[in-house]
CSV table of C-alpha atoms and ligand atoms in Angstrom, one decimal:
chain,number,residue,atom,x,y,z
A,1,MET,CA,-18.9,167.4,198.6
A,2,ASN,CA,-21.0,170.1,196.6
A,3,GLN,CA,-22.8,169.6,193.7
A,4,VAL,CA,-24.3,171.5,190.9
A,5,PRO,CA,-27.0,170.3,188.4
A,6,ALA,CA,-25.7,170.2,184.8
A,7,GLN,CA,-28.4,172.5,183.8
A,8,GLN,CA,-27.9,175.0,186.0
A,9,LEU,CA,-23.7,175.0,185.1
A,10,SER,CA,-24.7,175.3,181.8
A,11,ASP,CA,-27.1,178.2,182.2
A,12,TRP,CA,-24.6,180.3,184.6
A,13,LEU,CA,-21.6,179.8,181.8
A,14,ASP,CA,-23.7,180.6,178.8
A,15,ASN,CA,-24.6,183.9,180.6
A,16,THR,CA,-21.0,184.3,182.1
A,17,LEU,CA,-19.8,184.1,178.5
A,18,GLN,CA,-22.3,185.8,176.8
A,19,ALA,CA,-22.5,182.8,174.3
A,20,ARG,CA,-25.3,183.5,172.3
A,21,ARG,CA,-23.7,187.0,171.2
A,22,PHE,CA,-21.2,185.0,168.9
A,23,LYS,CA,-21.3,183.8,165.5
A,24,ASP,CA,-19.1,180.7,165.8
A,25,TYR,CA,-17.5,178.1,164.0
A,26,CYS,CA,-19.0,175.7,166.5
A,27,PRO,CA,-21.7,175.2,169.3
A,28,ASN,CA,-20.8,176.8,172.2
A,29,GLY,CA,-21.8,175.5,175.3
A,30,LEU,CA,-23.0,172.1,176.3
A,31,GLN,CA,-22.0,170.2,173.5
A,32,VAL,CA,-22.4,166.4,174.9
A,33,GLU,CA,-24.7,165.8,177.9
A,34,GLY,CA,-24.2,163.7,180.8
A,35,LYS,CA,-24.6,163.3,184.0
A,36,SER,CA,-27.0,165.3,185.7
A,37,SER,CA,-25.2,166.4,188.6
A,38,ILE,CA,-21.9,167.7,188.6
A,39,SER,CA,-19.4,168.0,191.4
A,40,HIS,CA,-16.0,167.7,189.6
A,41,ILE,CA,-14.6,169.2,186.4
A,42,ILE,CA,-11.5,168.6,184.3
A,43,THR,CA,-10.8,171.9,182.4
A,44,GLY,CA,-8.4,171.4,179.3
A,45,VAL,CA,-7.7,173.4,176.1
A,46,THR,CA,-8.8,170.7,173.7
A,47,ALA,CA,-11.3,167.9,174.4
A,48,THR,CA,-8.7,165.2,172.8
A,49,GLN,CA,-8.8,161.5,173.8
A,50,ALA,CA,-6.3,162.0,176.3
A,51,LEU,CA,-8.1,164.9,178.3
A,52,LEU,CA,-11.4,162.7,178.7
A,53,LYS,CA,-9.3,159.6,179.5
A,54,THR,CA,-7.6,161.6,182.6
A,55,ALA,CA,-11.2,163.1,183.3
A,56,ILE,CA,-12.7,159.3,183.6
A,57,GLU,CA,-9.5,158.2,185.3
A,58,ARG,CA,-10.2,161.2,188.3
A,59,ASN,CA,-14.1,160.3,188.1
A,60,ALA,CA,-14.9,164.0,187.0
A,61,ASP,CA,-18.6,164.7,185.9
A,62,ALA,CA,-17.4,167.0,182.8
A,63,VAL,CA,-15.0,168.3,181.2
A,64,LEU,CA,-14.9,172.2,180.2
A,65,VAL,CA,-12.8,173.0,176.9
A,66,HIS,CA,-11.7,176.1,174.4
A,67,HIS,CA,-11.8,173.4,171.7
A,68,GLY,CA,-14.7,171.2,171.5
A,69,TRP,CA,-16.5,169.4,168.9
A,70,PHE,CA,-18.7,169.7,165.7
A,71,TRP,CA,-16.7,172.4,164.0
A,72,LYS,CA,-18.4,173.6,160.5
A,73,ASN,CA,-15.5,172.8,158.7
A,74,GLU,CA,-15.2,169.3,159.2
A,75,ASP,CA,-16.9,166.3,158.0
A,76,PRO,CA,-20.1,165.5,160.1
A,77,VAL,CA,-20.1,161.7,160.1
A,78,VAL,CA,-19.3,160.2,163.3
A,79,ARG,CA,-16.5,157.5,162.5
A,80,GLY,CA,-12.7,157.4,163.5
A,81,THR,CA,-11.3,159.8,166.2
A,82,LYS,CA,-14.7,162.0,166.4
A,83,ARG,CA,-16.3,158.2,167.1
A,84,ARG,CA,-14.0,157.4,169.9
A,85,ARG,CA,-14.1,160.3,171.6
A,86,LEU,CA,-17.8,160.9,171.3
A,87,ALA,CA,-17.9,157.0,172.7
A,88,LEU,CA,-15.6,157.7,175.7
A,89,ALA,CA,-17.7,160.7,177.1
A,90,LEU,CA,-21.1,158.8,176.3
A,91,ALA,CA,-20.0,155.6,178.0
A,92,HIS,CA,-18.9,157.4,181.0
A,93,GLY,CA,-21.6,160.3,181.4
A,94,LEU,CA,-19.0,163.0,181.2
A,95,ASN,CA,-20.6,166.2,180.2
A,96,VAL,CA,-18.7,168.2,177.6
A,97,PHE,CA,-18.6,171.9,177.9
A,98,ALA,CA,-17.0,174.0,175.2
A,99,TYR,CA,-16.5,177.8,174.6
A,100,HIS,CA,-14.6,179.1,171.8
A,101,LEU,CA,-14.9,182.3,170.5
A,102,PRO,CA,-17.1,183.6,174.2
A,103,LEU,CA,-14.0,182.5,175.6
A,104,ASP,CA,-11.4,184.2,173.6
A,105,ALA,CA,-13.5,187.4,174.2
A,106,HIS,CA,-14.3,187.7,177.7
A,107,PRO,CA,-13.2,191.5,179.1
A,108,THR,CA,-11.6,189.5,182.4
A,109,LEU,CA,-11.8,185.6,182.3
A,110,GLY,CA,-10.9,185.5,178.5
A,111,ASN,CA,-7.6,184.0,176.8
A,112,ASN,CA,-7.2,187.7,175.5
A,113,ALA,CA,-7.0,189.4,178.8
A,114,GLN,CA,-5.6,186.1,180.8
A,115,LEU,CA,-2.8,186.4,178.1
A,116,ALA,CA,-2.1,190.0,179.1
A,117,ARG,CA,-2.0,189.1,182.9
A,118,VAL,CA,0.4,186.0,182.2
A,119,LEU,CA,2.6,188.4,179.8
A,120,GLY,CA,2.2,191.7,181.8
A,121,LEU,CA,0.7,193.6,178.8
A,122,GLN,CA,-1.0,196.4,179.6
A,123,PRO,CA,-4.3,196.7,177.8
A,124,GLU,CA,-5.6,199.8,176.3
A,125,ARG,CA,-9.2,200.7,178.1
A,126,ASP,CA,-12.1,203.2,177.2
A,127,ALA,CA,-13.1,205.8,179.4
A,128,ASP,CA,-15.5,202.9,181.0
A,129,GLY,CA,-12.7,200.5,181.4
A,130,ALA,CA,-13.9,198.5,178.4
A,131,PRO,CA,-10.6,197.0,176.5
A,132,ARG,CA,-10.0,198.6,173.6
A,133,LEU,CA,-10.5,196.3,170.2
A,134,CYS,CA,-9.8,196.3,166.8
A,135,GLY,CA,-10.0,193.6,163.7
A,136,PRO,CA,-12.9,190.8,162.5
A,137,ASP,CA,-15.8,191.1,165.5
A,138,ASP,CA,-13.6,193.3,167.6
A,139,LEU,CA,-11.5,190.0,168.5
A,140,ILE,CA,-7.8,191.7,168.7
A,141,TRP,CA,-6.6,193.4,172.0
A,142,LEU,CA,-4.8,196.5,171.9
A,143,GLY,CA,-2.3,197.9,174.7
A,144,GLN,CA,1.5,198.9,175.8
A,145,CYS,CA,4.5,196.9,176.7
A,146,PRO,CA,6.6,198.6,179.2
A,147,GLU,CA,9.1,201.0,178.3
A,148,GLY,CA,12.3,200.0,176.9
A,149,THR,CA,10.8,196.7,175.4
A,150,THR,CA,12.4,195.3,172.2
A,151,LEU,CA,11.5,192.3,170.4
A,152,GLU,CA,14.3,190.3,171.8
A,153,SER,CA,13.5,191.2,175.5
A,154,LEU,CA,9.9,190.6,174.9
A,155,GLY,CA,10.5,187.3,173.2
A,156,LYS,CA,12.7,186.4,176.1
A,157,GLN,CA,9.8,187.4,178.1
A,158,ILE,CA,7.3,185.4,176.6
A,159,CYS,CA,9.5,182.3,176.6
A,160,ASN,CA,9.6,182.4,180.6
A,161,ALA,CA,6.2,182.9,181.0
A,162,LEU,CA,4.9,180.3,178.6
A,163,GLN,CA,7.7,177.9,178.5
A,164,ARG,CA,8.4,177.9,175.2
A,165,PRO,CA,10.5,179.9,172.6
A,166,PRO,CA,8.1,182.0,170.3
A,167,LEU,CA,8.9,182.5,166.5
A,168,LEU,CA,9.7,186.2,166.0
A,169,VAL,CA,9.9,187.9,162.6
A,170,GLY,CA,11.4,191.5,162.8
A,171,ASN,CA,14.3,193.4,164.0
A,172,SER,CA,15.5,192.0,167.2
A,173,GLN,CA,16.2,195.6,168.5
A,174,GLN,CA,13.2,197.1,167.5
A,175,ASN,CA,11.5,198.9,170.4
A,176,ILE,CA,7.9,197.3,170.7
A,177,ARG,CA,5.6,199.9,172.8
A,178,ARG,CA,2.6,199.5,171.4
A,179,ILE,CA,1.1,195.9,170.7
A,180,ALA,CA,-1.8,193.9,169.3
A,181,TRP,CA,-2.8,190.7,170.2
A,182,CYS,CA,-5.3,187.4,169.7
A,183,THR,CA,-4.6,184.3,170.9
A,184,GLY,CA,-4.7,180.8,169.0
A,185,GLY,CA,-5.0,180.7,165.4
A,186,ALA,CA,-5.6,184.5,164.3
A,187,GLN,CA,-2.4,185.1,162.1
A,188,GLY,CA,-5.3,186.2,159.3
A,189,TYR,CA,-6.0,189.1,161.2
A,190,MET,CA,-2.5,190.6,161.2
A,191,GLN,CA,-3.4,193.2,158.7
A,192,ALA,CA,-6.0,194.8,160.9
A,193,ALA,CA,-3.0,195.1,163.6
A,194,VAL,CA,-1.1,196.8,161.2
A,195,ASP,CA,-3.7,199.3,160.4
A,196,ALA,CA,-4.2,200.3,164.2
A,197,GLY,CA,-0.5,201.2,163.7
A,198,VAL,CA,1.1,199.0,166.7
A,199,ASP,CA,4.5,197.9,166.8
A,200,ALA,CA,4.2,194.4,167.0
A,201,TYR,CA,1.1,191.7,166.6
A,202,LEU,CA,1.2,188.8,168.7
A,203,THR,CA,-1.0,185.6,168.0
A,204,GLY,CA,-0.7,181.9,168.5
A,205,GLU,CA,0.2,180.3,165.1
A,206,ALA,CA,2.1,181.6,161.5
A,207,SER,CA,1.4,180.9,158.1
A,208,GLU,CA,3.6,181.5,155.2
A,209,PRO,CA,2.0,184.9,154.3
A,210,THR,CA,2.7,186.2,157.8
A,211,TYR,CA,6.1,186.5,157.2
A,212,HIS,CA,5.9,188.6,154.3
A,213,LEU,CA,3.4,190.9,155.8
A,214,ALA,CA,5.9,191.2,159.2
A,215,GLN,CA,8.9,192.2,156.6
A,216,GLU,CA,7.2,194.6,154.2
A,217,THR,CA,5.6,196.5,157.0
A,218,GLY,CA,7.7,196.8,159.7
A,219,THR,CA,5.3,195.5,162.1
A,220,ALA,CA,7.0,192.8,163.9
A,221,PHE,CA,5.2,189.1,164.5
A,222,ILE,CA,5.4,187.1,167.3
A,223,GLY,CA,4.0,183.3,167.3
A,224,ALA,CA,3.4,182.2,170.6
A,225,GLY,CA,1.8,178.9,170.2
A,226,HIS,CA,-1.7,177.9,169.5
A,227,HIS,CA,-2.0,175.8,172.6
A,228,ALA,CA,0.6,177.8,175.0
A,229,THR,CA,-1.8,181.4,174.0
A,230,GLU,CA,-5.1,179.4,175.0
A,231,ARG,CA,-4.2,177.7,178.5
A,232,TYR,CA,-5.2,180.6,180.6
A,233,GLY,CA,-8.8,181.4,179.9
A,234,VAL,CA,-10.4,178.1,180.8
A,235,GLN,CA,-8.1,178.2,183.8
A,236,ALA,CA,-9.6,181.5,185.1
A,237,LEU,CA,-13.0,180.2,183.8
A,238,GLY,CA,-12.2,177.0,186.3
A,239,GLN,CA,-11.3,179.1,189.1
A,240,ALA,CA,-14.6,181.1,188.8
A,241,ILE,CA,-17.0,178.4,188.7
A,242,ALA,CA,-15.2,176.7,192.0
A,243,SER,CA,-15.7,180.1,193.7
A,244,GLU,CA,-19.2,180.2,192.6
A,245,PHE,CA,-20.4,176.7,192.9
A,246,GLY,CA,-18.1,175.4,195.6
A,247,ILE,CA,-17.2,172.2,193.4
A,248,ARG,CA,-13.7,170.7,192.4
A,249,VAL,CA,-12.1,171.8,189.1
A,250,ASP,CA,-8.9,171.0,188.0
A,251,PHE,CA,-7.0,172.3,185.3
A,252,VAL,CA,-4.9,169.5,183.1
A,253,ASP,CA,-2.2,170.8,180.6
A,254,ILE,CA,-1.7,168.2,177.9
A,255,ASP,CA,1.0,170.0,175.9
A,256,ASN,CA,0.8,170.6,172.1
A,257,PRO,CA,4.0,172.4,170.4
A,258,ILE,CA,1.8,173.7,167.9
B,301,ZN,ZN1,-7.9,178.0,169.4
């Protein structure tokens, strides 16, 4: 079985995702050091106890996730669920790799790029092929839906692709030609999408004011699920690791209705 030194994988991931470019709410990269050599990785959206237990059952050497640990707004003490997660990783020598914003933003492997692929959205691109972005830290993508798309038809398509019904705010028959999207909990960025003049804004979650902003601007809002919109970047990254190093990488989807 092929193996890769944990340090080499860590360097490759940091490089590929340009992790140091981002100011983030959590450390990006190797968050918990485990075994020094890696032949099997479990990927998932969030480094929960359930994901760690699956990785341990399958004798994996590492987990790679979008939502890791040690968030800036959390209590830093190691108690409760945090202690239990950490204890599992340390007891079994599991490396924990996490990439938050770098994995949202990557132009081909990232959550936004991959969600466009899954939903059939056509990203707008600059002359050099780079995706056209807007909003805080350029995290929002801009693109087009196929001609004839309405809010209702887009909702059905999202439901099929993501296997869960989205929250739709707007007139079901309104045409959606130009759309902006940002995976996860980016409802707070909706004004930037409105300013960009799109017909609809898609993200994972909604907050109470989101509804009013959509109603009062006429920009449709689509809440397609935080977990559901962030399943695809880590899978694309896992495939890239498997082809680069020839090691085994398996995605485990532990569903989350939010
Ligand atoms: Zn997220």
